[in-house]
């Protein structure tokens, strides 16, 4: 049940003894999971109230409380911004509402962040670097999750399988994400302390500086790229570049060169994760909205290319047979000359793959190339050429053998005999008349016997 700002103000008085609210206002602070409000008391002190809307949100608040308590005084003083402090809590049934002392500054919008210019971009990069440099022990002591790079990659692959099983994610996006998740070079990084829910709503700024960072409900040790995903929504690429440059400078040797690629992947894949979450909640309106956003993302990437994700270039789709037919029509003379070559070249066996869409570009290229066989070669040379082509065809068709499709062994001899025959026939068609008489001489030697019979 949604609580109003007035109800939250009343709850806050039970959480913080002596609190006397004289003003309140609703806050849009993760409205899917929390009801939030800003309260002003008689002494002009400001307080922030967060009330969870379900059990999962309540667990996130409990995790944040553990994290804030784990931050030692040394950690707090090393950070260039203020951390929230819990003033009191009150339990209502299975859920617990938290009251925080408000911190200086104001919550900006994305447009305001960009308008602040390079000074704020530099401060933002330093802020994110400071979070990722917090010692891992501070999170581990609090009992919060800790993941290695391999574990993070495997978790995303599992989530991708779950999203694919819904049948509502465009196949182009699935192939794009799968290729990035299987690109091992992209996932060579050192885990670090991650805020987990970092975006403009968790910041408070004043005079082009960051005064506080809140919303530590998803704190863990994991992929630092998760804290950069929200920057994908900023259209001004120069602002993002300044933030990244400042971050890399602050991190120095610990900097990750592929962090922005994984950040773009996290931003795109968040739509699939939201779809799965919406399906679990059986909210038809959210499901329809998630499907529409995925279709729009797929269209935009197909139309404009999208941000690069993988370190290794993504595979291209297989060329359709219609493209080959068009190429033949555009060059009929070449097609006529190669008719004999095509007859002598064994057809490759298509590989069978039952896994999620995956393309090997090197094998696709080998399947479409046709080598020219020399028409003036001798019988022995033609046979060697046929054997070489047959072995090449076997190497290309190796995936098919592994998947249960076996090419008959008789193809080698058949292709060789066809090519030898063509090689023998080619000189006979272009030979002179004298050569034809020479070949008929054995027949002329039998003519005297026919003459003797006639005399008898």
PDB file of N, CA and C in Angstrom, residues 1 39 111 123 128 153 194 233 321 355 379 434:
ATOM      1  N   UNK A   1       0.840  -1.191   0.000  1.00  0.00           N
ATOM      2  CA  UNK A   1       0.000   0.000   0.000  1.00  0.00           C
ATOM      3  C   UNK A   1       0.882   1.251   0.000  1.00  0.00           C
ATOM      4  N   UNK A  39      11.184  15.692   5.298  1.00  0.00           N
ATOM      5  CA  UNK A  39      10.497  16.304   6.441  1.00  0.00           C
ATOM      6  C   UNK A  39      11.362  17.428   7.006  1.00  0.00           C
ATOM      7  N   UNK A 111      20.015  16.638 -16.992  1.00  0.00           N
ATOM      8  CA  UNK A 111      20.286  17.874 -17.724  1.00  0.00           C
ATOM      9  C   UNK A 111      21.098  18.843 -16.877  1.00  0.00           C
ATOM     10  N   UNK A 123      34.572  15.995 -10.938  1.00  0.00           N
ATOM     11  CA  UNK A 123      34.241  15.607  -9.567  1.00  0.00           C
ATOM     12  C   UNK A 123      33.495  14.279  -9.544  1.00  0.00           C
ATOM     13  N   UNK A 128      33.328   8.414  -8.213  1.00  0.00           N
ATOM     14  CA  UNK A 128      33.157   6.999  -8.534  1.00  0.00           C
ATOM     15  C   UNK A 128      34.451   6.213  -8.275  1.00  0.00           C
ATOM     16  N   UNK A 153      30.336 -12.912 -14.863  1.00  0.00           N
ATOM     17  CA  UNK A 153      30.057 -13.290 -16.250  1.00  0.00           C
ATOM     18  C   UNK A 153      29.096 -14.476 -16.313  1.00  0.00           C
ATOM     19  N   UNK A 194      31.353  -1.832  -5.235  1.00  0.00           N
ATOM     20  CA  UNK A 194      30.441  -1.195  -6.191  1.00  0.00           C
ATOM     21  C   UNK A 194      29.223  -0.659  -5.447  1.00  0.00           C
ATOM     22  N   UNK A 233      22.491   7.043 -20.614  1.00  0.00           N
ATOM     23  CA  UNK A 233      21.312   7.860 -20.873  1.00  0.00           C
ATOM     24  C   UNK A 233      21.662   9.312 -21.179  1.00  0.00           C
ATOM     25  N   UNK A 321      21.081 -17.243 -49.832  1.00  0.00           N
ATOM     26  CA  UNK A 321      21.297 -17.802 -51.172  1.00  0.00           C
ATOM     27  C   UNK A 321      20.867 -16.833 -52.239  1.00  0.00           C
ATOM     28  N   UNK A 355      22.661 -24.933 -30.705  1.00  0.00           N
ATOM     29  CA  UNK A 355      22.797 -24.006 -29.591  1.00  0.00           C
ATOM     30  C   UNK A 355      22.121 -22.689 -29.910  1.00  0.00           C
ATOM     31  N   UNK A 379      45.619 -35.684 -66.451  1.00  0.00           N
ATOM     32  CA  UNK A 379      44.768 -36.509 -65.588  1.00  0.00           C
ATOM     33  C   UNK A 379      45.300 -36.614 -64.205  1.00  0.00           C
ATOM     34  N   UNK A 434      43.846 -33.560 -87.833  1.00  0.00           N
ATOM     35  CA  UNK A 434      44.896 -34.573 -87.885  1.00  0.00           C
ATOM     36  C   UNK A 434      44.914 -35.436 -86.654  1.00  0.00           C
TER      37      UNK A 434
END
